[in-house]
C-alpha positions as semicolon CSV with decimal commas, in nm:
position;residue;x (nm);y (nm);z (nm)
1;X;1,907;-5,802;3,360
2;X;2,112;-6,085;3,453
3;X;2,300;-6,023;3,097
4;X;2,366;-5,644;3,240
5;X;2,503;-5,752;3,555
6;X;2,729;-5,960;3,417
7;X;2,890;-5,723;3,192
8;X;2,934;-5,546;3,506
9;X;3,094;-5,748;3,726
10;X;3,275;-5,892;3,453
11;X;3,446;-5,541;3,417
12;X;3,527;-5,468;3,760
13;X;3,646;-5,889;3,875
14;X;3,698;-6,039;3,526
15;X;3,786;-6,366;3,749
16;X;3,417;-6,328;3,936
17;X;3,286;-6,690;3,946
18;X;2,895;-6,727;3,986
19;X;2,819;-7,015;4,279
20;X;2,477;-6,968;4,351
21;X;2,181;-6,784;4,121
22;X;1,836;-6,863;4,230
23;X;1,473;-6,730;4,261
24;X;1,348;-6,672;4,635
25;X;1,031;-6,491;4,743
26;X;0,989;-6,294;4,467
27;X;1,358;-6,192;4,387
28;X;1,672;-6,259;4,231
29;X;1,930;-6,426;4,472
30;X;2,280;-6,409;4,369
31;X;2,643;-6,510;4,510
32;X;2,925;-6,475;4,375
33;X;3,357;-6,553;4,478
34;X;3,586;-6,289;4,315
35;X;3,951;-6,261;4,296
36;X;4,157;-6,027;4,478
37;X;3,850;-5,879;4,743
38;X;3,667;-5,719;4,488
39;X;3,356;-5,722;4,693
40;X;3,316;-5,420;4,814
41;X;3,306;-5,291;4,444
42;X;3,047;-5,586;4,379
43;X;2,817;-5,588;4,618
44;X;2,662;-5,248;4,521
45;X;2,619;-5,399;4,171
46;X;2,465;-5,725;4,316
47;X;2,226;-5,583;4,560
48;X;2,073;-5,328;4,289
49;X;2,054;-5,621;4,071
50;X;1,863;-5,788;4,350
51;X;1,608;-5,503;4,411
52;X;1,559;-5,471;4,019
53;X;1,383;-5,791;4,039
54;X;1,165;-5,741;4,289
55;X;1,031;-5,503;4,037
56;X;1,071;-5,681;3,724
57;X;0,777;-5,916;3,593
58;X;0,982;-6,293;3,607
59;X;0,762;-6,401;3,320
60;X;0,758;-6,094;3,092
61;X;1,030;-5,803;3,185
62;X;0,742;-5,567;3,245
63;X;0,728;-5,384;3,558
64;X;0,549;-5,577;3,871
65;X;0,541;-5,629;4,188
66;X;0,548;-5,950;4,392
67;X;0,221;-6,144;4,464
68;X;0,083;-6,473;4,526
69;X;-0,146;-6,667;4,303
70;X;-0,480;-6,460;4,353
71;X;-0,310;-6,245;4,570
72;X;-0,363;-6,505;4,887
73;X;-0,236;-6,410;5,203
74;X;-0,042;-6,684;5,184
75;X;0,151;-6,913;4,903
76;X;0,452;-6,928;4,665
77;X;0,582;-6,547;4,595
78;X;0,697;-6,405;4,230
79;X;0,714;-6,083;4,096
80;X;0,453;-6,067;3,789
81;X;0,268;-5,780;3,634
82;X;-0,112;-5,727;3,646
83;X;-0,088;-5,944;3,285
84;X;0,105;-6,227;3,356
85;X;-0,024;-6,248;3,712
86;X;-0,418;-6,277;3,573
87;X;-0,258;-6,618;3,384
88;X;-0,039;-6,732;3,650
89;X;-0,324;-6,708;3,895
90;X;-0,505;-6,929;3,635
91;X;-0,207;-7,175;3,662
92;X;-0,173;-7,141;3,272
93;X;0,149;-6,944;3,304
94;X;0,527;-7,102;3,419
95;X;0,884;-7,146;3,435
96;X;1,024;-7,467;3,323
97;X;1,388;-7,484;3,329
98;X;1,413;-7,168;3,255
99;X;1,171;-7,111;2,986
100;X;0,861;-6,960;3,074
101;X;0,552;-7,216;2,904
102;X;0,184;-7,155;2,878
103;X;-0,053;-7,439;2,945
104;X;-0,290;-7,499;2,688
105;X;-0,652;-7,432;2,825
């Protein structure tokens, strides 16, 4: 996804520079500066980039939905599918640096 996007705005802003990526309840949070006011053809790009993850298992790719270990009312929010969420529920499934790990049982 984040490959994709880049392409994308790469095309449109070749000069885009990327100042903030991060995950934040459940989604993909993204700003960027570009040269020459190119936001207005950006944005568009960004935001469905942003709702693609809310729907976009963080660990896998596969389609999911955001939830909370054990789907608690409350507690850290990431969008997993009914697969990966079973495991990260478990606390056997993560993100470390960037890698997703499994903890050894």
């Amino acid at each position: 996804m984040l490959e994709r996007l880049h392409e994308q705005l790469h095309a449109i802003a070749p000069g885009y520079r990327l100042v903030d990526l991060k995950e934040k309840l459940g989604g993909l949070r993204l700003h960027v500066e570009n040269p020459a006011g190119a936001i207005d053809a950006l944005g568009p790009l960004i935001a469905s980039a942003q709702a693609e993850s809310m729907r976009t298992c963080e660990f896998c790719g596969a389609p999911g939905r955001i939830r909370t270990r054990n789907d608690s009312p409350t507690g850290w929010r990431k969008t997993v599918c009914g697969t990966c969420h079973s495991a990260w529920s478990a606390h056997r499934l993560m993100i470390v640096r960037g890698v997703v790990r499994t903890r050894r049982t």
